[in-house]
Amino acid sequence: MKYLMTGLFCVLLLAGCAGAPVLIPLDELPADYSLEQAKADGCLVKENGEVTSGHEAWERFLQATAAGKKAALRMGDYYTLDESRCTPEYYAAAKGDYPMFFLSDLSYDGEQYTVTSYEDGKKREDAYAYLRRFEGPAESPNASYQSYIRYIVTNHDTASWEEILFSSASSQLGAYIPYVSVYTELIG
């Protein structure tokens, strides 16, 4: 019976990661659900911000939403701390917190996109009207890539990628444009 339940759990999880409208709730996943399991399950996985696995699930999600159909996608965000990219003091203070692995679900109900996650044990659901695609040259001449393709969910339908980035760093009250990055491909 134990093996039957484990097999059923894996089938349901795979179906959810593959873009089916129903996902096993995040709070019902095993506490030790790992980066390797997310990749094996076909989830959209980002490592240090860039998609490394789950391209097929992402394409199915895009096709379904473009057709106005309900869709769901599990996303895993994995972060490591690169000693060469931070101060020695910060590295010494933060290295025990890494690696970090966060799971979230992106769903589309035919009208809006919802990102579901847990922060400090509390469920968080944020709704967005638009899935936006941005493509362009690297934002900095010192970047390790030549160009990018980015998808975000947001409630702002006209802001450029540069305006959204600027809003994140702006100290002006009300200037921030809320968004969630859901797919990033760095090219070259």
C-alpha atoms as a PDB file:
ATOM      1  CA  MET A   1       0.000   0.000   0.000  1.00  0.00           C
ATOM      2  CA  LYS A   2       2.866   2.383   0.839  1.00  0.00           C
ATOM      3  CA  TYR A   3       4.347   1.923  -2.651  1.00  0.00           C
ATOM      4  CA  LEU A   4       0.967   2.455  -4.279  1.00  0.00           C
ATOM      5  CA  MET A   5       0.504   5.771  -2.428  1.00  0.00           C
ATOM      6  CA  THR A   6       4.051   6.883  -3.249  1.00  0.00           C
ATOM      7  CA  GLY A   7       3.494   6.029  -6.917  1.00  0.00           C
ATOM      8  CA  LEU A   8       0.196   7.891  -6.979  1.00  0.00           C
ATOM      9  CA  PHE A   9       1.844  10.909  -5.325  1.00  0.00           C
ATOM     10  CA  CYS A  10       4.588  10.945  -7.994  1.00  0.00           C
ATOM     11  CA  VAL A  11       2.070  10.662 -10.841  1.00  0.00           C
ATOM     12  CA  LEU A  12       0.016  13.548  -9.440  1.00  0.00           C
ATOM     13  CA  LEU A  13       3.102  15.668  -8.902  1.00  0.00           C
ATOM     14  CA  LEU A  14       4.331  15.016 -12.426  1.00  0.00           C
ATOM     15  CA  ALA A  15       0.934  15.920 -13.830  1.00  0.00           C
ATOM     16  CA  GLY A  16       1.001  19.179 -11.883  1.00  0.00           C
ATOM     17  CA  CYS A  17       4.481  20.144 -12.968  1.00  0.00           C
ATOM     18  CA  ALA A  18       3.715  19.310 -16.571  1.00  0.00           C
ATOM     19  CA  GLY A  19       1.091  22.050 -16.783  1.00  0.00           C
ATOM     20  CA  ALA A  20      -2.177  20.365 -15.768  1.00  0.00           C
ATOM     21  CA  PRO A  21      -4.634  22.739 -14.074  1.00  0.00           C
ATOM     22  CA  VAL A  22      -4.456  20.968 -10.682  1.00  0.00           C
ATOM     23  CA  LEU A  23      -1.289  20.844  -8.586  1.00  0.00           C
ATOM     24  CA  ILE A  24      -0.739  19.104  -5.295  1.00  0.00           C
ATOM     25  CA  PRO A  25      -0.898  21.977  -2.795  1.00  0.00           C
ATOM     26  CA  LEU A  26       2.528  23.275  -1.882  1.00  0.00           C
ATOM     27  CA  ASP A  27       1.930  22.634   1.819  1.00  0.00           C
ATOM     28  CA  GLU A  28       1.333  18.929   1.083  1.00  0.00           C
ATOM     29  CA  LEU A  29       4.703  18.354  -0.596  1.00  0.00           C
ATOM     30  CA  PRO A  30       7.281  16.430   1.426  1.00  0.00           C
ATOM     31  CA  ALA A  31       9.424  18.682   3.618  1.00  0.00           C
ATOM     32  CA  ASP A  32      12.540  17.316   1.913  1.00  0.00           C
ATOM     33  CA  TYR A  33      11.315  18.003  -1.661  1.00  0.00           C
ATOM     34  CA  SER A  34      14.546  18.860  -3.441  1.00  0.00           C
ATOM     35  CA  LEU A  35      15.976  20.569  -6.494  1.00  0.00           C
ATOM     36  CA  GLU A  36      16.696  17.152  -7.999  1.00  0.00           C
ATOM     37  CA  GLN A  37      13.097  16.021  -7.436  1.00  0.00           C
ATOM     38  CA  ALA A  38      11.729  19.203  -9.010  1.00  0.00           C
ATOM     39  CA  LYS A  39      13.887  18.624 -12.091  1.00  0.00           C
ATOM     40  CA  ALA A  40      12.895  14.962 -12.290  1.00  0.00           C
ATOM     41  CA  ASP A  41       9.225  15.933 -11.971  1.00  0.00           C
ATOM     42  CA  GLY A  42       9.485  18.329 -14.922  1.00  0.00           C
ATOM     43  CA  CYS A  43       8.891  21.511 -12.929  1.00  0.00           C
ATOM     44  CA  LEU A  44      10.156  24.845 -14.222  1.00  0.00           C
ATOM     45  CA  VAL A  45      13.428  25.229 -12.312  1.00  0.00           C
ATOM     46  CA  LYS A  46      15.479  28.400 -12.075  1.00  0.00           C
ATOM     47  CA  GLU A  47      18.964  28.307 -10.630  1.00  0.00           C
ATOM     48  CA  ASN A  48      20.274  31.704  -9.561  1.00  0.00           C
ATOM     49  CA  GLY A  49      17.540  33.307 -11.648  1.00  0.00           C
ATOM     50  CA  GLU A  50      17.996  31.452 -14.939  1.00  0.00           C
ATOM     51  CA  VAL A  51      15.846  28.567 -16.149  1.00  0.00           C
ATOM     52  CA  THR A  52      17.840  25.323 -16.161  1.00  0.00           C
ATOM     53  CA  SER A  53      15.062  22.737 -16.377  1.00  0.00           C
ATOM     54  CA  GLY A  54      11.403  22.429 -17.332  1.00  0.00           C
ATOM     55  CA  HIS A  55      11.429  24.181 -20.702  1.00  0.00           C
ATOM     56  CA  GLU A  56       8.787  21.766 -22.034  1.00  0.00           C
ATOM     57  CA  ALA A  57       6.442  22.464 -19.111  1.00  0.00           C
ATOM     58  CA  TRP A  58       6.902  26.181 -19.722  1.00  0.00           C
ATOM     59  CA  GLU A  59       6.056  25.816 -23.429  1.00  0.00           C
ATOM     60  CA  ARG A  60       2.895  23.858 -22.572  1.00  0.00           C
ATOM     61  CA  PHE A  61       1.908  26.562 -20.092  1.00  0.00           C
ATOM     62  CA  LEU A  62       2.441  29.280 -22.708  1.00  0.00           C
ATOM     63  CA  GLN A  63       0.436  27.392 -25.342  1.00  0.00           C
ATOM     64  CA  ALA A  64      -2.475  26.789 -22.972  1.00  0.00           C
ATOM     65  CA  THR A  65      -2.633  30.376 -21.733  1.00  0.00           C
ATOM     66  CA  ALA A  66      -2.311  31.787 -25.250  1.00  0.00           C
ATOM     67  CA  ALA A  67      -5.396  29.729 -26.139  1.00  0.00           C
ATOM     68  CA  GLY A  68      -7.214  31.088 -23.068  1.00  0.00           C
ATOM     69  CA  LYS A  69      -7.201  27.708 -21.332  1.00  0.00           C
ATOM     70  CA  LYS A  70      -6.627  27.122 -17.630  1.00  0.00           C
ATOM     71  CA  ALA A  71      -3.076  26.097 -16.825  1.00  0.00           C
ATOM     72  CA  ALA A  72      -0.818  25.568 -13.831  1.00  0.00           C
ATOM     73  CA  LEU A  73       2.909  25.251 -13.410  1.00  0.00           C
ATOM     74  CA  ARG A  74       5.097  24.486 -10.416  1.00  0.00           C
ATOM     75  CA  MET A  75       8.265  26.570 -10.203  1.00  0.00           C
ATOM     76  CA  GLY A  76      11.390  25.968  -8.162  1.00  0.00           C
ATOM     77  CA  ASP A  77      13.877  28.762  -7.474  1.00  0.00           C
ATOM     78  CA  TYR A  78      17.300  27.600  -6.301  1.00  0.00           C
ATOM     79  CA  TYR A  79      19.938  30.044  -5.106  1.00  0.00           C
ATOM     80  CA  THR A  80      23.581  29.556  -4.237  1.00  0.00           C
ATOM     81  CA  LEU A  81      25.991  32.104  -2.824  1.00  0.00           C
ATOM     82  CA  ASP A  82      28.967  32.850  -5.064  1.00  0.00           C
ATOM     83  CA  GLU A  83      31.873  34.000  -2.944  1.00  0.00           C
ATOM     84  CA  SER A  84      33.385  35.875  -5.892  1.00  0.00           C
ATOM     85  CA  ARG A  85      30.272  38.050  -6.305  1.00  0.00           C
ATOM     86  CA  CYS A  86      29.953  39.465  -2.785  1.00  0.00           C
ATOM     87  CA  THR A  87      32.061  41.023  -0.096  1.00  0.00           C
ATOM     88  CA  PRO A  88      33.991  38.692   2.197  1.00  0.00           C
ATOM     89  CA  GLU A  89      31.997  40.029   5.158  1.00  0.00           C
ATOM     90  CA  TYR A  90      28.648  39.284   3.544  1.00  0.00           C
ATOM     91  CA  TYR A  91      29.804  35.842   2.429  1.00  0.00           C
ATOM     92  CA  ALA A  92      30.960  34.953   5.945  1.00  0.00           C
ATOM     93  CA  ALA A  93      27.661  36.121   7.447  1.00  0.00           C
ATOM     94  CA  ALA A  94      25.338  34.548   4.862  1.00  0.00           C
ATOM     95  CA  LYS A  95      27.017  31.332   3.700  1.00  0.00           C
ATOM     96  CA  GLY A  96      25.154  29.226   6.250  1.00  0.00           C
ATOM     97  CA  ASP A  97      21.816  30.262   4.705  1.00  0.00           C
ATOM     98  CA  TYR A  98      22.664  28.784   1.298  1.00  0.00           C
ATOM     99  CA  PRO A  99      21.728  26.995  -0.826  1.00  0.00           C
ATOM    100  CA  MET A 100      18.098  28.164  -0.754  1.00  0.00           C
ATOM    101  CA  PHE A 101      15.220  26.462  -2.561  1.00  0.00           C
ATOM    102  CA  PHE A 102      11.770  28.021  -2.903  1.00  0.00           C
ATOM    103  CA  LEU A 103       8.690  26.535  -4.523  1.00  0.00           C
ATOM    104  CA  SER A 104       5.773  28.444  -5.974  1.00  0.00           C
ATOM    105  CA  ASP A 105       2.875  27.775  -8.301  1.00  0.00           C
ATOM    106  CA  LEU A 106       1.882  29.867 -11.291  1.00  0.00           C
ATOM    107  CA  SER A 107      -1.683  29.360 -12.432  1.00  0.00           C
ATOM    108  CA  TYR A 108      -3.973  30.891 -15.026  1.00  0.00           C
ATOM    109  CA  ASP A 109      -7.739  30.673 -14.696  1.00  0.00           C
ATOM    110  CA  GLY A 110      -8.598  32.045 -18.130  1.00  0.00           C
ATOM    111  CA  GLU A 111      -8.576  35.647 -16.935  1.00  0.00           C
ATOM    112  CA  GLN A 112      -5.750  36.222 -14.471  1.00  0.00           C
ATOM    113  CA  TYR A 113      -2.437  34.759 -13.342  1.00  0.00           C
ATOM    114  CA  THR A 114      -1.896  33.828  -9.713  1.00  0.00           C
ATOM    115  CA  VAL A 115       1.417  33.148  -7.990  1.00  0.00           C
ATOM    116  CA  THR A 116       1.040  31.030  -4.853  1.00  0.00           C
ATOM    117  CA  SER A 117       3.875  30.581  -2.390  1.00  0.00           C
ATOM    118  CA  TYR A 118       4.600  30.272   1.303  1.00  0.00           C
ATOM    119  CA  GLU A 119       6.566  32.874   3.227  1.00  0.00           C
ATOM    120  CA  ASP A 120       7.407  32.211   6.861  1.00  0.00           C
ATOM    121  CA  GLY A 121       4.847  29.396   6.880  1.00  0.00           C
ATOM    122  CA  LYS A 122       2.033  31.621   5.613  1.00  0.00           C
ATOM    123  CA  LYS A 123       0.321  31.121   2.286  1.00  0.00           C
ATOM    124  CA  ARG A 124       0.665  34.022  -0.117  1.00  0.00           C
ATOM    125  CA  GLU A 125      -1.370  34.447  -3.291  1.00  0.00           C
ATOM    126  CA  ASP A 126      -0.830  37.369  -5.628  1.00  0.00           C
ATOM    127  CA  ALA A 127      -2.973  37.940  -8.723  1.00  0.00           C
ATOM    128  CA  TYR A 128      -1.786  39.601 -11.909  1.00  0.00           C
ATOM    129  CA  ALA A 129      -3.566  40.567 -15.104  1.00  0.00           C
ATOM    130  CA  TYR A 130      -0.706  40.179 -17.584  1.00  0.00           C
ATOM    131  CA  LEU A 131       2.017  37.746 -18.580  1.00  0.00           C
ATOM    132  CA  ARG A 132       4.581  39.969 -20.297  1.00  0.00           C
ATOM    133  CA  ARG A 133       7.544  38.958 -22.462  1.00  0.00           C
ATOM    134  CA  PHE A 134      10.667  41.085 -22.729  1.00  0.00           C
ATOM    135  CA  GLU A 135      13.596  40.459 -25.037  1.00  0.00           C
ATOM    136  CA  GLY A 136      16.710  42.540 -25.520  1.00  0.00           C
ATOM    137  CA  PRO A 137      20.443  43.020 -25.150  1.00  0.00           C
ATOM    138  CA  ALA A 138      22.158  42.519 -21.797  1.00  0.00           C
ATOM    139  CA  GLU A 139      21.395  45.340 -19.385  1.00  0.00           C
ATOM    140  CA  SER A 140      25.099  45.893 -18.723  1.00  0.00           C
ATOM    141  CA  PRO A 141      28.185  45.688 -20.948  1.00  0.00           C
ATOM    142  CA  ASN A 142      29.824  43.633 -18.167  1.00  0.00           C
ATOM    143  CA  ALA A 143      27.061  41.013 -18.120  1.00  0.00           C
ATOM    144  CA  SER A 144      28.032  37.383 -18.657  1.00  0.00           C
ATOM    145  CA  TYR A 145      25.373  37.088 -21.406  1.00  0.00           C
ATOM    146  CA  GLN A 146      24.641  38.921 -24.655  1.00  0.00           C
ATOM    147  CA  SER A 147      20.844  39.048 -24.577  1.00  0.00           C
ATOM    148  CA  TYR A 148      17.841  37.881 -22.586  1.00  0.00           C
ATOM    149  CA  ILE A 149      14.276  36.654 -22.819  1.00  0.00           C
ATOM    150  CA  ARG A 150      12.230  37.355 -19.686  1.00  0.00           C
ATOM    151  CA  TYR A 151       8.628  36.669 -18.759  1.00  0.00           C
ATOM    152  CA  ILE A 152       7.009  38.344 -15.802  1.00  0.00           C
ATOM    153  CA  VAL A 153       3.504  38.560 -14.408  1.00  0.00           C
ATOM    154  CA  THR A 154       2.367  42.075 -13.550  1.00  0.00           C
ATOM    155  CA  ASN A 155      -0.652  44.341 -13.477  1.00  0.00           C
ATOM    156  CA  HIS A 156       1.057  46.936 -15.642  1.00  0.00           C
ATOM    157  CA  ASP A 157       0.482  46.417 -19.345  1.00  0.00           C
ATOM    158  CA  THR A 158       2.705  49.120 -20.867  1.00  0.00           C
ATOM    159  CA  ALA A 159       5.876  49.535 -18.772  1.00  0.00           C
ATOM    160  CA  SER A 160       9.136  48.594 -20.452  1.00  0.00           C
ATOM    161  CA  TRP A 161      11.592  46.200 -18.793  1.00  0.00           C
ATOM    162  CA  GLU A 162      13.859  49.161 -18.053  1.00  0.00           C
ATOM    163  CA  GLU A 163      10.996  51.026 -16.330  1.00  0.00           C
ATOM    164  CA  ILE A 164      10.181  47.964 -14.238  1.00  0.00           C
ATOM    165  CA  LEU A 165      13.834  47.565 -13.205  1.00  0.00           C
ATOM    166  CA  PHE A 166      14.076  51.275 -12.386  1.00  0.00           C
ATOM    167  CA  SER A 167      10.910  51.061 -10.297  1.00  0.00           C
ATOM    168  CA  SER A 168      12.514  48.325  -8.182  1.00  0.00           C
ATOM    169  CA  ALA A 169      15.383  50.627  -7.229  1.00  0.00           C
ATOM    170  CA  SER A 170      13.426  53.872  -7.015  1.00  0.00           C
ATOM    171  CA  SER A 171      13.048  55.646  -3.702  1.00  0.00           C
ATOM    172  CA  GLN A 172       9.980  57.529  -4.947  1.00  0.00           C
ATOM    173  CA  LEU A 173       6.824  56.592  -3.098  1.00  0.00           C
ATOM    174  CA  GLY A 174       4.457  54.686  -5.394  1.00  0.00           C
ATOM    175  CA  ALA A 175       7.016  54.230  -8.167  1.00  0.00           C
ATOM    176  CA  TYR A 176       7.403  50.460  -7.668  1.00  0.00           C
ATOM    177  CA  ILE A 177       5.703  48.311 -10.315  1.00  0.00           C
ATOM    178  CA  PRO A 178       4.827  44.962  -8.694  1.00  0.00           C
ATOM    179  CA  TYR A 179       5.857  41.917 -10.722  1.00  0.00           C
ATOM    180  CA  VAL A 180       7.095  38.370 -10.388  1.00  0.00           C
ATOM    181  CA  SER A 181       9.780  37.009 -12.692  1.00  0.00           C
ATOM    182  CA  VAL A 182       8.625  33.602 -13.919  1.00  0.00           C
ATOM    183  CA  TYR A 183      11.015  32.749 -16.755  1.00  0.00           C
ATOM    184  CA  THR A 184      14.482  34.015 -17.657  1.00  0.00           C
ATOM    185  CA  GLU A 185      16.707  32.819 -20.465  1.00  0.00           C
ATOM    186  CA  LEU A 186      20.152  34.393 -20.725  1.00  0.00           C
ATOM    187  CA  ILE A 187      21.685  33.993 -24.180  1.00  0.00           C
ATOM    188  CA  GLY A 188      25.353  33.985 -25.161  1.00  0.00           C
END
